[in-house]
Amino acid sequence: MELAGKVVVVTGGGSGIGEACSRRFAAAGAKVVVVDQHADRVSAVVAAITATGGSASGTAADIRLESGTVGAIAHARSAFGPVDLFFANAGIGVNGGEEVPDEDWLRIWEINLMAHVHAARALIPEWLERGSGYLVTTASAAALLTTLGSAPYAVTKSAALSFAEWISITYGDRGIGVSCLCPQGVVTRMTMGEDLLGAHSGEAGIAQLLAGGAMLQPADVAEVVYQTIVAERFLILPHPEVATYFQRKAADYDRWLAGMRRLRAQTTAEGI
Ligand SMILES: NC(=O)c1ccc[n+]([C@@H]2O[C@H](COP(=O)([O-])OP(=O)(O)OC[C@H]3O[C@@H](n4cnc5c(N)ncnc54)[C@H](O)[C@@H]3O)[C@@H](O)[C@H]2O)c1
């Protein structure tokens, strides 16, 4: 999808990947609606875009609630018109495994997956009627591989990828495009430990979230996101080597599991 003149909503648009994508989409001529739970971040990104001649509006919303997503879409409609592309990007991390309390499992499930369901529920009927629309979601390389040290993150990101696949298969022949972003490490507030929930947030969270791979800057990721949307390809892989790891996993699951156990033992021994 070419983005010039399109109405694009970006959740988590106040920071990191969402901020960089908001700027990139605006530079391509999109009318961008920046959505974040932090009003100050929303205002800063909108101001930066408009200062460079771009078109942007913003709204503070908690997309953990369905009303947050519905309200953001209503804001976009009144600011610029019907939404052409919705980027469900906001996400959080929670470190730990089966011992993580239910309330934290529920919170990450609602933000990392259910917000995508809510966006699809709100927009797919009108997109089917119009014969076009585009859903982009942010999962993670964790969806294709795993995340050492964080079961809630790995599980919810796998679910997000699965949902994006399902939407693409179900509606892809009726004018609806879908792409799913699956990066490894990107330098953002999340990887710096600022917005990571859980007992082991901070430095430990950084390495555990990444499980290897070069750290990219958000602007580099935004460029790959933009190019992949224009090309209308499903998987957005800013770290292309993830495709190779995924092929190896599919080719021999037990060998892959053994390799991941070795990696886990190594990172534990190094105190990461
Ligand atoms: N940084 C990485 O290494 C990395 C790797 C793979 C995937 N991701 C994913 O990329 C996405 C963006 O993360 P980021 O790294 O840019 O982090 P970030 O913390 O810089 O940005 C995330 C933004 O989402 C917002 N947000 C979180 N919960 C929200 C809610 N309930 N309602 C509204 N806004 C909310 C935060 O306020 C924040 O501004 C996430 O889904 C994350 O899981 C990040």
Short mmCIF file of C-alpha atoms in Angstrom, two decimals, residues 44-254:
data_model
loop_
_atom_site.label_atom_id
_atom_site.label_comp_id
_atom_site.label_asym_id
_atom_site.label_seq_id
_atom_site.Cartn_x
_atom_site.Cartn_y
_atom_site.Cartn_z
CA ALA A 44 5.91 15.57 21.40
CA VAL A 45 5.68 13.22 18.40
CA VAL A 46 2.77 15.16 16.83
CA ALA A 47 4.71 18.42 17.28
CA ALA A 48 7.85 16.92 15.72
CA ILE A 49 5.92 15.68 12.68
CA THR A 50 4.01 18.92 12.11
CA ALA A 51 7.21 20.95 12.60
CA THR A 52 8.68 19.19 9.57
CA GLY A 53 5.59 19.82 7.43
CA GLY A 54 3.93 16.45 8.06
CA SER A 55 0.31 15.81 8.87
CA ALA A 56 -0.39 14.39 12.34
CA SER A 57 -2.91 14.33 15.14
CA GLY A 58 -2.74 12.53 18.44
CA THR A 59 -4.79 11.06 21.22
CA ALA A 60 -3.90 9.61 24.62
CA ALA A 61 -5.53 6.21 25.07
CA ASP A 62 -5.01 2.96 26.96
CA ILE A 63 -5.29 0.26 24.30
CA ARG A 64 -5.50 -2.42 26.99
CA LEU A 65 -9.20 -1.49 26.93
CA GLU A 66 -11.30 -2.06 23.80
CA SER A 67 -12.69 1.46 24.33
CA GLY A 68 -9.13 2.82 23.93
CA THR A 69 -8.82 1.36 20.43
CA VAL A 70 -12.38 2.32 19.47
CA GLY A 71 -11.78 5.88 20.73
CA ALA A 72 -8.52 6.16 18.78
CA ILE A 73 -10.27 5.10 15.58
CA ALA A 74 -13.06 7.65 16.24
CA HIS A 75 -10.40 10.33 16.79
CA ALA A 76 -8.75 9.44 13.47
CA ARG A 77 -12.05 9.54 11.65
CA SER A 78 -12.92 13.00 12.95
CA ALA A 79 -9.40 14.38 12.40
CA PHE A 80 -8.71 12.95 8.93
CA GLY A 81 -11.46 10.54 7.77
CA PRO A 82 -11.77 6.73 7.63
CA VAL A 83 -8.71 4.72 8.70
CA ASP A 84 -6.77 3.13 5.83
CA LEU A 85 -4.02 1.47 7.87
CA PHE A 86 -3.98 0.54 11.56
CA PHE A 87 -0.63 -0.29 13.13
CA ALA A 88 -1.23 -2.18 16.40
CA ASN A 89 2.25 -1.71 17.78
CA ALA A 90 1.97 -0.92 21.50
CA GLY A 91 3.33 -3.73 23.63
CA ILE A 92 4.89 -4.56 26.95
CA GLY A 93 7.26 -7.15 28.38
CA VAL A 94 6.85 -9.24 31.53
CA ASN A 95 9.75 -11.39 32.63
CA GLY A 96 9.36 -14.80 34.24
CA GLY A 97 7.54 -18.08 33.60
CA GLU A 98 4.71 -20.07 35.09
CA GLU A 99 5.15 -18.28 38.44
CA VAL A 100 4.14 -14.90 36.97
CA PRO A 101 0.85 -13.88 38.66
CA ASP A 102 -2.34 -14.18 36.64
CA GLU A 103 -2.89 -10.43 36.72
CA ASP A 104 0.40 -9.87 34.85
CA TRP A 105 -0.39 -12.67 32.36
CA LEU A 106 -3.76 -11.04 31.76
CA ARG A 107 -2.31 -7.55 31.36
CA ILE A 108 0.27 -8.59 28.76
CA TRP A 109 -2.32 -10.78 26.96
CA GLU A 110 -4.68 -7.82 26.67
CA ILE A 111 -2.02 -5.39 25.44
CA ASN A 112 0.07 -7.69 23.21
CA LEU A 113 -2.82 -9.63 21.67
CA MET A 114 -6.35 -8.47 22.49
CA ALA A 115 -5.67 -4.90 21.31
CA HIS A 116 -5.01 -6.39 17.85
CA VAL A 117 -8.30 -8.30 18.00
CA HIS A 118 -10.12 -5.11 19.01
CA ALA A 119 -8.61 -3.17 16.09
CA ALA A 120 -9.60 -5.90 13.63
CA ARG A 121 -13.10 -6.11 15.12
CA ALA A 122 -13.56 -2.35 14.77
CA LEU A 123 -12.15 -1.96 11.27
CA ILE A 124 -12.59 -5.12 9.21
CA PRO A 125 -16.34 -4.68 8.55
CA GLU A 126 -15.80 -1.20 7.06
CA TRP A 127 -12.68 -2.33 5.19
CA LEU A 128 -14.63 -5.21 3.62
CA GLU A 129 -17.33 -2.76 2.60
CA ARG A 130 -14.75 -0.39 1.07
CA GLY A 131 -12.77 -3.28 -0.45
CA SER A 132 -9.51 -2.08 1.11
CA GLY A 133 -7.71 -1.68 4.41
CA TYR A 134 -4.38 -2.65 5.97
CA LEU A 135 -3.61 -4.10 9.40
CA VAL A 136 -0.02 -4.07 10.63
CA THR A 137 0.78 -5.63 13.99
CA THR A 138 3.95 -5.77 16.01
CA ALA A 139 4.85 -9.21 17.27
CA SER A 140 8.57 -9.96 17.68
CA ALA A 141 11.23 -12.44 16.64
CA ALA A 142 10.05 -14.04 19.89
CA ALA A 143 6.93 -15.09 17.98
CA LEU A 144 8.93 -17.14 15.46
CA LEU A 145 11.60 -18.29 17.92
CA THR A 146 11.21 -17.65 21.66
CA THR A 147 12.29 -15.26 24.40
CA LEU A 148 14.70 -16.55 27.00
CA GLY A 149 13.43 -15.63 30.46
CA SER A 150 9.94 -14.49 29.48
CA ALA A 151 7.14 -16.95 28.87
CA PRO A 152 4.42 -14.26 28.83
CA TYR A 153 6.26 -12.33 26.12
CA ALA A 154 6.97 -15.39 23.95
CA VAL A 155 3.41 -16.69 24.30
CA THR A 156 1.61 -13.41 23.62
CA LYS A 157 3.86 -12.54 20.67
CA SER A 158 3.29 -16.01 19.14
CA ALA A 159 -0.43 -15.42 19.58
CA ALA A 160 -0.13 -12.02 17.87
CA LEU A 161 1.65 -13.58 14.88
CA SER A 162 -0.96 -16.32 14.71
CA PHE A 163 -3.79 -13.77 14.75
CA ALA A 164 -2.18 -11.72 11.96
CA GLU A 165 -1.74 -14.89 9.86
CA TRP A 166 -5.37 -15.81 10.43
CA ILE A 167 -6.63 -12.37 9.38
CA SER A 168 -4.46 -12.48 6.24
CA ILE A 169 -5.71 -15.94 5.28
CA THR A 170 -9.33 -15.09 5.98
CA TYR A 171 -9.57 -11.63 4.38
CA GLY A 172 -6.50 -11.37 2.13
CA ASP A 173 -8.53 -12.05 -1.02
CA ARG A 174 -11.04 -9.35 -0.13
CA GLY A 175 -8.76 -6.32 -0.25
CA ILE A 176 -7.32 -6.47 3.25
CA GLY A 177 -3.55 -6.40 3.59
CA VAL A 178 -1.73 -7.66 6.68
CA SER A 179 1.88 -7.37 7.78
CA CYS A 180 3.46 -8.51 11.03
CA LEU A 181 6.64 -6.97 12.44
CA CYS A 182 9.05 -9.47 14.02
CA PRO A 183 12.28 -7.74 15.06
CA GLN A 184 14.97 -8.84 17.45
CA GLY A 185 16.62 -6.13 19.55
CA VAL A 186 15.81 -2.47 18.95
CA VAL A 187 17.09 0.37 21.12
CA THR A 188 13.94 1.69 22.82
CA ARG A 189 12.53 2.41 26.27
CA MET A 190 11.42 -1.22 26.44
CA THR A 191 14.89 -2.66 25.94
CA MET A 192 16.35 -0.05 28.25
CA GLY A 193 14.09 -1.53 30.94
CA GLU A 194 11.91 1.54 31.45
CA ASP A 195 8.56 0.06 30.46
CA LEU A 196 9.17 -3.57 31.34
CA LEU A 197 6.97 -5.10 34.01
CA GLY A 198 8.17 -7.82 36.34
CA ALA A 199 10.60 -8.63 39.08
CA HIS A 200 13.62 -8.79 36.79
CA SER A 201 13.07 -5.64 34.77
CA GLY A 202 16.02 -3.50 33.85
CA GLU A 203 19.32 -4.76 32.49
CA ALA A 204 18.42 -8.43 32.86
CA GLY A 205 15.30 -7.80 30.82
CA ILE A 206 17.30 -6.38 27.95
CA ALA A 207 19.33 -9.48 27.17
CA GLN A 208 16.49 -11.85 27.90
CA LEU A 209 14.19 -10.02 25.53
CA LEU A 210 16.68 -10.08 22.72
CA ALA A 211 18.13 -13.60 22.73
CA GLY A 212 20.87 -12.45 20.40
CA GLY A 213 20.97 -10.28 17.29
CA ALA A 214 22.26 -6.82 16.56
CA MET A 215 20.55 -3.90 18.28
CA LEU A 216 18.90 -1.72 15.64
CA GLN A 217 17.81 1.89 15.90
CA PRO A 218 14.05 2.53 15.66
CA ALA A 219 14.53 4.58 12.46
CA ASP A 220 16.15 1.57 10.74
CA VAL A 221 13.21 -0.60 11.74
CA ALA A 222 10.75 2.06 10.53
CA GLU A 223 12.37 2.07 7.09
CA VAL A 224 11.96 -1.71 6.78
CA VAL A 225 8.36 -1.47 8.04
CA TYR A 226 7.57 1.21 5.46
CA GLN A 227 9.19 -0.69 2.56
CA THR A 228 7.45 -3.94 3.51
CA ILE A 229 4.04 -2.24 3.65
CA VAL A 230 4.61 -0.68 0.22
CA ALA A 231 5.56 -4.14 -1.09
CA GLU A 232 2.55 -5.67 0.74
CA ARG A 233 4.57 -8.56 2.19
CA PHE A 234 3.42 -10.33 5.34
CA LEU A 235 6.56 -10.74 7.45
CA ILE A 236 8.50 -7.62 8.38
CA LEU A 237 11.99 -8.76 9.33
CA PRO A 238 14.39 -5.93 10.19
CA HIS A 239 16.86 -8.66 11.24
CA PRO A 240 16.77 -10.87 8.09
CA GLU A 241 18.71 -13.67 9.81
CA VAL A 242 15.57 -14.43 11.82
CA ALA A 243 14.17 -16.13 8.69
CA THR A 244 17.12 -18.54 8.71
CA TYR A 245 16.67 -19.33 12.43
CA PHE A 246 12.99 -19.94 11.77
CA GLN A 247 13.79 -22.33 8.90
CA ARG A 248 16.20 -24.24 11.16
CA LYS A 249 13.55 -24.48 13.87
CA ALA A 250 11.03 -25.87 11.36
CA ALA A 251 13.58 -28.29 9.88
CA ASP A 252 14.50 -29.94 13.22
CA TYR A 253 12.52 -28.84 16.25
CA ASP A 254 14.39 -31.02 18.76
#
